[in-house]
Amino acid sequence: MHWFGNLITCGQWSDLWLNEGIASFIQNVATNSTQSQWHYWELYANNTIATAMKEDSQEGSVPVIQPALRFADLKFSVPIYYTKGSVVIRMLESAMGRERFRDGIRGYLKQYSYQTVVTDNLWQSLNKTFPKSYDTNIVELMDTWTTKPGFPYINITRDPQNPHIVTVTQESTLWTIPLTYYSFTDYGDNYETQTINISVNGLIKFNADFNGMYIVNYPPDDWDQWTTALAANEDMIVRKLTPNDRSDLILSAFYLAKADKLSAIKPLEMSRYLLNETHFTPWAVFNTEFADIRRRLLLTAYRSHLNKYMRSLAAKQYHRLMAWDDGMGTDIDRLLRRLIIEMSCGNGYEVCLEDSYQAFKRWMSGQPMAPNLITYMLSYGIRYSDKFEDYDYYRYLSALSQTKSITLLNELLSKVMSDPSVPVNHFVSLVSDMSSTADSRPIKLSSRQLSQAFLSICSNFGDTNRKSEVENFLNLYPNTGISNTSRANVVENTIK
């Protein structure tokens, strides 16, 4: 969608998001319209919102609009300009209503085509179609979303005497939030506390369809009810919530747990309902967030328990999807199939590992494999291979590194180190891939192999400053395994 940024271009670098954020949003709209079978908006929570929130929750995150006279003054971030910019526009469309929003965008395009603009020009165009019944205007609504980094947390509490009375409270920085729940929308004017009378019993889902980039913390009893209702699918609640809604509950639970605002057990308790989840997006959001826990506990005694839990979650969907038959199901099923294979085999599910090995043998005998499954078939099937078959080992270097055979690992290293056509960075990647698996395996690197890699790397250095860096490195780490000959050769002959 480069045409959007070219048709109307930002007039100053601080408004770069006008080019990239809107274009990214329009790209999503176009994809959903032309490829409806992909159900693109159902993937939005994982593909876009979760990505933006992950970047925007990091220390040192930047706002969408940064004061800048030159490009060099910007702290450029694709997840902020492109992804968060798209999320902010999507949220605004949801708040205004699709037709009002699109009427405003049409007016913006008509008025400013082939001109440069600033953010206020966009707001002025959209304000013409902004609902007059709301007690705020578009500038007030969007100010914090574009000029401040991060995103808000809101707390929900209920009146003990009358559970219909719900109080919404913000923390720290006050944001104007298009707060949605069920099918109703309220707009606060930089409120700190707002009380809402909701004439329904039972659970209330805030942030409808995960259209807003904010986290909702429910009362403890509500979190317990969500956990129970989803696991038991009470009143068909799983189908009443959209895939993005279900993803929102999972993501919010993880973020709140990381911020010590919710028990760390709650996200795992909520994830039990995934046993019966058939949509890709909630699984993908859970897998991404759970990966952080696995990394932290990878070398602890808890690793085996985590692996067992993941196997138990994924097994039912693995068999439902007939995992290695990619001709079955919808596009959403195909995405989920790949993820379930990764989760099942990656956590040691023996059925998956055996199936992947059989798929690997069939592929080696000439039977075709769905292109989107080849990576997983190679990565997991080859672990049980007892020899390197006669094929292009360089092409499948990453997959070959997953073998459990120490003998084959050393053979692979020897092949790579003796082949002058393999760049040194591929050798580094190979060692990294070997060390990234959950299995703790000794890797035998000879002094010659280390020395050869070291010589190749240093051959790219061509000034005295880099020579000093190498000398300091060798003095600081005298027992790296690099031979004395290589040390002298690097210092005296390689770096000129």
PDB file of C-alpha atoms in Angstrom, residues 37-280:
ATOM      1  CA  GLN A  37     -11.481 -17.048   3.148  1.00  0.00           C
ATOM      2  CA  TRP A  38      -8.473 -16.025   5.252  1.00  0.00           C
ATOM      3  CA  HIS A  39     -10.742 -14.412   7.884  1.00  0.00           C
ATOM      4  CA  TYR A  40      -8.020 -11.811   8.281  1.00  0.00           C
ATOM      5  CA  TRP A  41      -9.560  -9.783  11.104  1.00  0.00           C
ATOM      6  CA  GLU A  42      -9.806 -12.970  13.155  1.00  0.00           C
ATOM      7  CA  LEU A  43      -6.009 -13.133  12.991  1.00  0.00           C
ATOM      8  CA  TYR A  44      -5.571  -9.483  13.910  1.00  0.00           C
ATOM      9  CA  ALA A  45      -5.102 -10.023  17.646  1.00  0.00           C
ATOM     10  CA  ASN A  46      -2.046 -12.186  17.076  1.00  0.00           C
ATOM     11  CA  ASN A  47      -0.655 -10.724  13.862  1.00  0.00           C
ATOM     12  CA  THR A  48      -0.948  -7.077  14.816  1.00  0.00           C
ATOM     13  CA  ILE A  49      -2.252  -6.094  18.265  1.00  0.00           C
ATOM     14  CA  ALA A  50      -0.094  -8.503  20.282  1.00  0.00           C
ATOM     15  CA  THR A  51       2.971  -7.463  18.259  1.00  0.00           C
ATOM     16  CA  ALA A  52       2.328  -3.774  18.882  1.00  0.00           C
ATOM     17  CA  MET A  53       1.728  -4.308  22.597  1.00  0.00           C
ATOM     18  CA  LYS A  54       4.876  -6.368  23.005  1.00  0.00           C
ATOM     19  CA  GLU A  55       6.994  -3.607  21.475  1.00  0.00           C
ATOM     20  CA  ASP A  56       5.155  -0.836  23.305  1.00  0.00           C
ATOM     21  CA  SER A  57       5.569  -2.518  26.692  1.00  0.00           C
ATOM     22  CA  GLN A  58       9.366  -2.446  26.444  1.00  0.00           C
ATOM     23  CA  GLU A  59      11.406   0.033  28.418  1.00  0.00           C
ATOM     24  CA  GLY A  60      12.363   2.907  26.162  1.00  0.00           C
ATOM     25  CA  SER A  61       9.367   2.543  23.870  1.00  0.00           C
ATOM     26  CA  VAL A  62       8.529   5.625  21.822  1.00  0.00           C
ATOM     27  CA  PRO A  63       5.236   7.313  20.904  1.00  0.00           C
ATOM     28  CA  VAL A  64       3.715   7.160  17.436  1.00  0.00           C
ATOM     29  CA  ILE A  65       4.435  10.877  17.015  1.00  0.00           C
ATOM     30  CA  GLN A  66       7.992  11.894  17.942  1.00  0.00           C
ATOM     31  CA  PRO A  67       9.295  15.457  17.661  1.00  0.00           C
ATOM     32  CA  ALA A  68      11.835  15.290  14.834  1.00  0.00           C
ATOM     33  CA  LEU A  69      13.209  17.637  12.199  1.00  0.00           C
ATOM     34  CA  ARG A  70      15.286  14.947  10.473  1.00  0.00           C
ATOM     35  CA  PHE A  71      14.894  11.214   9.996  1.00  0.00           C
ATOM     36  CA  ALA A  72      18.081  10.764  12.023  1.00  0.00           C
ATOM     37  CA  ASP A  73      16.290  12.346  15.002  1.00  0.00           C
ATOM     38  CA  LEU A  74      13.722   9.533  15.094  1.00  0.00           C
ATOM     39  CA  LYS A  75      14.013   6.379  17.119  1.00  0.00           C
ATOM     40  CA  PHE A  76      12.619   4.367  14.241  1.00  0.00           C
ATOM     41  CA  SER A  77      10.513   1.338  15.145  1.00  0.00           C
ATOM     42  CA  VAL A  78       8.533  -0.737  12.648  1.00  0.00           C
ATOM     43  CA  PRO A  79       6.220  -2.167  15.365  1.00  0.00           C
ATOM     44  CA  ILE A  80       5.380   1.391  16.463  1.00  0.00           C
ATOM     45  CA  TYR A  81       5.015   3.263  13.157  1.00  0.00           C
ATOM     46  CA  TYR A  82       3.515   0.440  11.121  1.00  0.00           C
ATOM     47  CA  THR A  83       1.877  -1.883  13.630  1.00  0.00           C
ATOM     48  CA  LYS A  84       0.753   0.363  16.479  1.00  0.00           C
ATOM     49  CA  GLY A  85      -0.177   3.007  13.907  1.00  0.00           C
ATOM     50  CA  SER A  86      -2.462   0.451  12.269  1.00  0.00           C
ATOM     51  CA  VAL A  87      -3.943  -0.599  15.626  1.00  0.00           C
ATOM     52  CA  VAL A  88      -4.703   3.010  16.588  1.00  0.00           C
ATOM     53  CA  ILE A  89      -6.487   3.601  13.273  1.00  0.00           C
ATOM     54  CA  ARG A  90      -8.418   0.336  13.624  1.00  0.00           C
ATOM     55  CA  MET A  91      -9.504   1.368  17.125  1.00  0.00           C
ATOM     56  CA  LEU A  92     -10.645   4.737  15.795  1.00  0.00           C
ATOM     57  CA  GLU A  93     -12.666   3.052  13.040  1.00  0.00           C
ATOM     58  CA  SER A  94     -14.358   0.882  15.669  1.00  0.00           C
ATOM     59  CA  ALA A  95     -15.148   3.945  17.803  1.00  0.00           C
ATOM     60  CA  MET A  96     -16.572   5.998  14.928  1.00  0.00           C
ATOM     61  CA  GLY A  97     -18.296   3.204  13.053  1.00  0.00           C
ATOM     62  CA  ARG A  98     -17.076   1.878   9.716  1.00  0.00           C
ATOM     63  CA  GLU A  99     -19.093   4.114   7.407  1.00  0.00           C
ATOM     64  CA  ARG A 100     -18.431   7.341   9.319  1.00  0.00           C
ATOM     65  CA  PHE A 101     -14.737   6.520   9.444  1.00  0.00           C
ATOM     66  CA  ARG A 102     -14.511   5.690   5.755  1.00  0.00           C
ATOM     67  CA  ASP A 103     -16.428   8.822   4.813  1.00  0.00           C
ATOM     68  CA  GLY A 104     -13.852  10.797   6.784  1.00  0.00           C
ATOM     69  CA  ILE A 105     -10.946   9.003   5.072  1.00  0.00           C
ATOM     70  CA  ARG A 106     -12.489   9.649   1.645  1.00  0.00           C
ATOM     71  CA  GLY A 107     -12.699  13.339   2.503  1.00  0.00           C
ATOM     72  CA  TYR A 108      -9.075  13.291   3.681  1.00  0.00           C
ATOM     73  CA  LEU A 109      -7.929  11.701   0.413  1.00  0.00           C
ATOM     74  CA  LYS A 110      -9.967  14.103  -1.686  1.00  0.00           C
ATOM     75  CA  GLN A 111      -8.781  17.219   0.117  1.00  0.00           C
ATOM     76  CA  TYR A 112      -5.065  16.413   0.494  1.00  0.00           C
ATOM     77  CA  SER A 113      -4.140  14.225  -2.496  1.00  0.00           C
ATOM     78  CA  TYR A 114      -0.646  15.032  -3.844  1.00  0.00           C
ATOM     79  CA  GLN A 115       0.070  17.247  -0.845  1.00  0.00           C
ATOM     80  CA  THR A 116       2.017  16.992   2.393  1.00  0.00           C
ATOM     81  CA  VAL A 117       0.131  16.839   5.679  1.00  0.00           C
ATOM     82  CA  VAL A 118       0.490  16.717   9.448  1.00  0.00           C
ATOM     83  CA  THR A 119      -1.529  14.648  11.897  1.00  0.00           C
ATOM     84  CA  ASP A 120      -3.936  17.515  12.618  1.00  0.00           C
ATOM     85  CA  ASN A 121      -5.035  17.443   8.967  1.00  0.00           C
ATOM     86  CA  LEU A 122      -6.173  13.837   9.387  1.00  0.00           C
ATOM     87  CA  TRP A 123      -8.008  14.646  12.620  1.00  0.00           C
ATOM     88  CA  GLN A 124      -9.772  17.618  10.999  1.00  0.00           C
ATOM     89  CA  SER A 125     -11.028  15.426   8.159  1.00  0.00           C
ATOM     90  CA  LEU A 126     -12.237  12.668  10.465  1.00  0.00           C
ATOM     91  CA  ASN A 127     -13.777  15.121  12.913  1.00  0.00           C
ATOM     92  CA  LYS A 128     -16.260  16.120  10.194  1.00  0.00           C
ATOM     93  CA  THR A 129     -17.820  12.653  10.365  1.00  0.00           C
ATOM     94  CA  PHE A 130     -17.113  11.953  14.053  1.00  0.00           C
ATOM     95  CA  PRO A 131     -20.353  11.172  15.961  1.00  0.00           C
ATOM     96  CA  LYS A 132     -21.757  14.398  17.420  1.00  0.00           C
ATOM     97  CA  SER A 133     -23.405  12.520  20.281  1.00  0.00           C
ATOM     98  CA  TYR A 134     -20.073  11.672  21.927  1.00  0.00           C
ATOM     99  CA  ASP A 135     -18.900  13.920  24.744  1.00  0.00           C
ATOM    100  CA  THR A 136     -15.419  14.271  23.270  1.00  0.00           C
ATOM    101  CA  ASN A 137     -13.846  15.126  19.936  1.00  0.00           C
ATOM    102  CA  ILE A 138     -11.376  13.211  17.865  1.00  0.00           C
ATOM    103  CA  VAL A 139      -8.342  15.273  18.913  1.00  0.00           C
ATOM    104  CA  GLU A 140      -9.023  14.665  22.614  1.00  0.00           C
ATOM    105  CA  LEU A 141      -9.758  10.996  21.952  1.00  0.00           C
ATOM    106  CA  MET A 142      -6.573  10.306  20.000  1.00  0.00           C
ATOM    107  CA  ASP A 143      -4.049  12.587  21.731  1.00  0.00           C
ATOM    108  CA  THR A 144      -2.673  10.125  24.288  1.00  0.00           C
ATOM    109  CA  TRP A 145      -2.664   7.253  21.779  1.00  0.00           C
ATOM    110  CA  THR A 146      -0.323   9.103  19.446  1.00  0.00           C
ATOM    111  CA  THR A 147       1.769  11.336  21.717  1.00  0.00           C
ATOM    112  CA  LYS A 148       2.509   8.955  24.604  1.00  0.00           C
ATOM    113  CA  PRO A 149       4.304   5.601  24.571  1.00  0.00           C
ATOM    114  CA  GLY A 150       2.716   2.507  26.063  1.00  0.00           C
ATOM    115  CA  PHE A 151      -0.937   1.676  26.566  1.00  0.00           C
ATOM    116  CA  PRO A 152      -3.376   1.885  29.484  1.00  0.00           C
ATOM    117  CA  TYR A 153      -4.506  -0.636  32.077  1.00  0.00           C
ATOM    118  CA  ILE A 154      -8.026  -0.337  33.424  1.00  0.00           C
ATOM    119  CA  ASN A 155      -9.378  -1.949  36.581  1.00  0.00           C
ATOM    120  CA  ILE A 156     -12.940  -3.215  36.841  1.00  0.00           C
ATOM    121  CA  THR A 157     -14.647  -3.429  40.234  1.00  0.00           C
ATOM    122  CA  ARG A 158     -18.226  -4.288  41.164  1.00  0.00           C
ATOM    123  CA  ASP A 159     -20.418  -2.825  43.851  1.00  0.00           C
ATOM    124  CA  PRO A 160     -20.757  -5.604  46.490  1.00  0.00           C
ATOM    125  CA  GLN A 161     -24.378  -4.608  47.135  1.00  0.00           C
ATOM    126  CA  ASN A 162     -25.327  -4.274  43.485  1.00  0.00           C
ATOM    127  CA  PRO A 163     -23.107  -6.212  41.039  1.00  0.00           C
ATOM    128  CA  HIS A 164     -24.748  -4.353  38.137  1.00  0.00           C
ATOM    129  CA  ILE A 165     -22.779  -1.271  39.171  1.00  0.00           C
ATOM    130  CA  VAL A 166     -19.314  -1.493  37.652  1.00  0.00           C
ATOM    131  CA  THR A 167     -16.562   1.027  38.314  1.00  0.00           C
ATOM    132  CA  VAL A 168     -13.806   1.536  35.757  1.00  0.00           C
ATOM    133  CA  THR A 169     -10.564   3.016  37.085  1.00  0.00           C
ATOM    134  CA  GLN A 170      -7.369   3.961  35.286  1.00  0.00           C
ATOM    135  CA  GLU A 171      -3.878   3.914  36.706  1.00  0.00           C
ATOM    136  CA  SER A 172      -1.189   6.599  36.405  1.00  0.00           C
ATOM    137  CA  THR A 173      -1.424   8.398  33.031  1.00  0.00           C
ATOM    138  CA  LEU A 174      -4.998   9.171  32.066  1.00  0.00           C
ATOM    139  CA  TRP A 175      -6.089   8.120  28.593  1.00  0.00           C
ATOM    140  CA  THR A 176      -9.276   8.817  26.697  1.00  0.00           C
ATOM    141  CA  ILE A 177     -10.341   5.251  26.010  1.00  0.00           C
ATOM    142  CA  PRO A 178     -13.058   4.107  23.607  1.00  0.00           C
ATOM    143  CA  LEU A 179     -14.277   1.640  26.215  1.00  0.00           C
ATOM    144  CA  THR A 180     -16.444  -1.088  24.730  1.00  0.00           C
ATOM    145  CA  TYR A 181     -18.380  -3.857  26.417  1.00  0.00           C
ATOM    146  CA  TYR A 182     -20.801  -6.136  24.674  1.00  0.00           C
ATOM    147  CA  SER A 183     -22.465  -3.902  22.083  1.00  0.00           C
ATOM    148  CA  PHE A 184     -22.361  -0.618  24.005  1.00  0.00           C
ATOM    149  CA  THR A 185     -19.717   2.096  23.727  1.00  0.00           C
ATOM    150  CA  ASP A 186     -18.922   4.857  26.220  1.00  0.00           C
ATOM    151  CA  TYR A 187     -16.330   7.573  25.810  1.00  0.00           C
ATOM    152  CA  GLY A 188     -14.660   9.047  28.860  1.00  0.00           C
ATOM    153  CA  ASP A 189     -13.118  12.497  28.776  1.00  0.00           C
ATOM    154  CA  ASN A 190      -9.738  11.807  30.382  1.00  0.00           C
ATOM    155  CA  TYR A 191     -11.590  10.193  33.228  1.00  0.00           C
ATOM    156  CA  GLU A 192      -9.904   8.643  36.218  1.00  0.00           C
ATOM    157  CA  THR A 193     -13.007   6.825  37.428  1.00  0.00           C
ATOM    158  CA  GLN A 194     -16.247   6.113  35.614  1.00  0.00           C
ATOM    159  CA  THR A 195     -19.264   4.233  36.935  1.00  0.00           C
ATOM    160  CA  ILE A 196     -21.470   2.272  34.557  1.00  0.00           C
ATOM    161  CA  ASN A 197     -24.839   0.693  35.263  1.00  0.00           C
ATOM    162  CA  ILE A 198     -25.070  -2.458  33.161  1.00  0.00           C
ATOM    163  CA  SER A 199     -28.458  -4.153  33.145  1.00  0.00           C
ATOM    164  CA  VAL A 200     -27.170  -7.691  32.622  1.00  0.00           C
ATOM    165  CA  ASN A 201     -26.257 -10.515  34.938  1.00  0.00           C
ATOM    166  CA  GLY A 202     -23.081 -12.560  34.810  1.00  0.00           C
ATOM    167  CA  LEU A 203     -19.847 -11.897  32.989  1.00  0.00           C
ATOM    168  CA  ILE A 204     -19.113  -8.721  31.065  1.00  0.00           C
ATOM    169  CA  LYS A 205     -16.519  -8.733  28.293  1.00  0.00           C
ATOM    170  CA  PHE A 206     -14.793  -5.383  28.020  1.00  0.00           C
ATOM    171  CA  ASN A 207     -12.775  -4.359  24.958  1.00  0.00           C
ATOM    172  CA  ALA A 208     -15.198  -6.003  22.547  1.00  0.00           C
ATOM    173  CA  ASP A 209     -13.484  -8.022  19.809  1.00  0.00           C
ATOM    174  CA  PHE A 210     -10.138  -6.733  21.120  1.00  0.00           C
ATOM    175  CA  ASN A 211     -10.479  -3.549  19.078  1.00  0.00           C
ATOM    176  CA  GLY A 212      -8.736  -1.407  21.694  1.00  0.00           C
ATOM    177  CA  MET A 213      -5.069  -1.464  22.637  1.00  0.00           C
ATOM    178  CA  TYR A 214      -5.559  -1.642  26.393  1.00  0.00           C
ATOM    179  CA  ILE A 215      -5.483  -4.247  29.154  1.00  0.00           C
ATOM    180  CA  VAL A 216      -8.517  -5.010  31.323  1.00  0.00           C
ATOM    181  CA  ASN A 217      -8.145  -6.301  34.880  1.00  0.00           C
ATOM    182  CA  TYR A 218     -11.371  -7.885  36.107  1.00  0.00           C
ATOM    183  CA  PRO A 219     -12.290  -8.525  39.748  1.00  0.00           C
ATOM    184  CA  PRO A 220     -10.829 -11.809  41.104  1.00  0.00           C
ATOM    185  CA  ASP A 221     -14.247 -13.484  41.110  1.00  0.00           C
ATOM    186  CA  ASP A 222     -14.743 -12.521  37.470  1.00  0.00           C
ATOM    187  CA  TRP A 223     -11.378 -14.000  36.491  1.00  0.00           C
ATOM    188  CA  ASP A 224     -12.412 -17.235  38.222  1.00  0.00           C
ATOM    189  CA  GLN A 225     -15.737 -17.190  36.398  1.00  0.00           C
ATOM    190  CA  TRP A 226     -14.029 -16.607  33.053  1.00  0.00           C
ATOM    191  CA  THR A 227     -11.700 -19.546  33.721  1.00  0.00           C
ATOM    192  CA  THR A 228     -14.548 -21.892  34.640  1.00  0.00           C
ATOM    193  CA  ALA A 229     -16.929 -20.725  31.923  1.00  0.00           C
ATOM    194  CA  LEU A 230     -14.363 -21.076  29.141  1.00  0.00           C
ATOM    195  CA  ALA A 231     -13.148 -24.496  30.283  1.00  0.00           C
ATOM    196  CA  ALA A 232     -16.703 -25.854  30.561  1.00  0.00           C
ATOM    197  CA  ASN A 233     -17.974 -23.807  27.605  1.00  0.00           C
ATOM    198  CA  GLU A 234     -20.889 -22.726  29.766  1.00  0.00           C
ATOM    199  CA  ASP A 235     -23.844 -21.437  27.774  1.00  0.00           C
ATOM    200  CA  MET A 236     -21.681 -21.871  24.637  1.00  0.00           C
ATOM    201  CA  ILE A 237     -19.590 -18.909  25.776  1.00  0.00           C
ATOM    202  CA  VAL A 238     -16.591 -19.884  23.634  1.00  0.00           C
ATOM    203  CA  ARG A 239     -18.669 -19.353  20.509  1.00  0.00           C
ATOM    204  CA  LYS A 240     -20.290 -16.170  21.821  1.00  0.00           C
ATOM    205  CA  LEU A 241     -16.863 -14.600  22.182  1.00  0.00           C
ATOM    206  CA  THR A 242     -14.914 -13.878  19.007  1.00  0.00           C
ATOM    207  CA  PRO A 243     -11.446 -15.435  18.529  1.00  0.00           C
ATOM    208  CA  ASN A 244     -10.004 -11.977  19.215  1.00  0.00           C
ATOM    209  CA  ASP A 245     -12.043 -11.744  22.441  1.00  0.00           C
ATOM    210  CA  ARG A 246     -10.682 -15.071  23.642  1.00  0.00           C
ATOM    211  CA  SER A 247      -7.163 -13.994  22.698  1.00  0.00           C
ATOM    212  CA  ASP A 248      -7.643 -10.739  24.594  1.00  0.00           C
ATOM    213  CA  LEU A 249      -8.510 -12.582  27.813  1.00  0.00           C
ATOM    214  CA  ILE A 250      -5.399 -14.754  27.513  1.00  0.00           C
ATOM    215  CA  LEU A 251      -3.102 -11.850  26.659  1.00  0.00           C
ATOM    216  CA  SER A 252      -4.499  -9.642  29.434  1.00  0.00           C
ATOM    217  CA  ALA A 253      -3.998 -12.412  31.995  1.00  0.00           C
ATOM    218  CA  PHE A 254      -0.344 -12.838  31.001  1.00  0.00           C
ATOM    219  CA  TYR A 255       0.383  -9.100  30.990  1.00  0.00           C
ATOM    220  CA  LEU A 256      -1.285  -8.601  34.355  1.00  0.00           C
ATOM    221  CA  ALA A 257       0.633 -11.547  35.820  1.00  0.00           C
ATOM    222  CA  LYS A 258       3.934 -10.100  34.566  1.00  0.00           C
ATOM    223  CA  ALA A 259       2.994  -6.783  36.187  1.00  0.00           C
ATOM    224  CA  ASP A 260       2.188  -8.553  39.506  1.00  0.00           C
ATOM    225  CA  LYS A 261      -1.443  -7.478  39.227  1.00  0.00           C
ATOM    226  CA  LEU A 262      -2.747 -11.035  38.857  1.00  0.00           C
ATOM    227  CA  SER A 263      -1.623 -14.416  40.127  1.00  0.00           C
ATOM    228  CA  ALA A 264       0.965 -16.002  37.832  1.00  0.00           C
ATOM    229  CA  ILE A 265      -1.126 -19.182  37.930  1.00  0.00           C
ATOM    230  CA  LYS A 266      -4.198 -17.531  36.411  1.00  0.00           C
ATOM    231  CA  PRO A 267      -2.988 -17.439  32.762  1.00  0.00           C
ATOM    232  CA  LEU A 268      -2.174 -21.149  32.980  1.00  0.00           C
ATOM    233  CA  GLU A 269      -5.537 -21.911  34.551  1.00  0.00           C
ATOM    234  CA  MET A 270      -7.277 -19.999  31.785  1.00  0.00           C
ATOM    235  CA  SER A 271      -5.301 -21.844  29.130  1.00  0.00           C
ATOM    236  CA  ARG A 272      -6.950 -25.153  30.068  1.00  0.00           C
ATOM    237  CA  TYR A 273      -9.883 -24.247  27.870  1.00  0.00           C
ATOM    238  CA  LEU A 274      -7.549 -24.492  24.855  1.00  0.00           C
ATOM    239  CA  LEU A 275      -8.149 -28.244  24.931  1.00  0.00           C
ATOM    240  CA  ASN A 276     -11.324 -27.455  22.999  1.00  0.00           C
ATOM    241  CA  GLU A 277     -10.150 -24.330  21.156  1.00  0.00           C
ATOM    242  CA  THR A 278     -10.218 -24.835  17.388  1.00  0.00           C
ATOM    243  CA  HIS A 279      -9.133 -21.379  16.239  1.00  0.00           C
ATOM    244  CA  PHE A 280      -5.525 -20.437  15.539  1.00  0.00           C
TER     245      PHE A 280
END
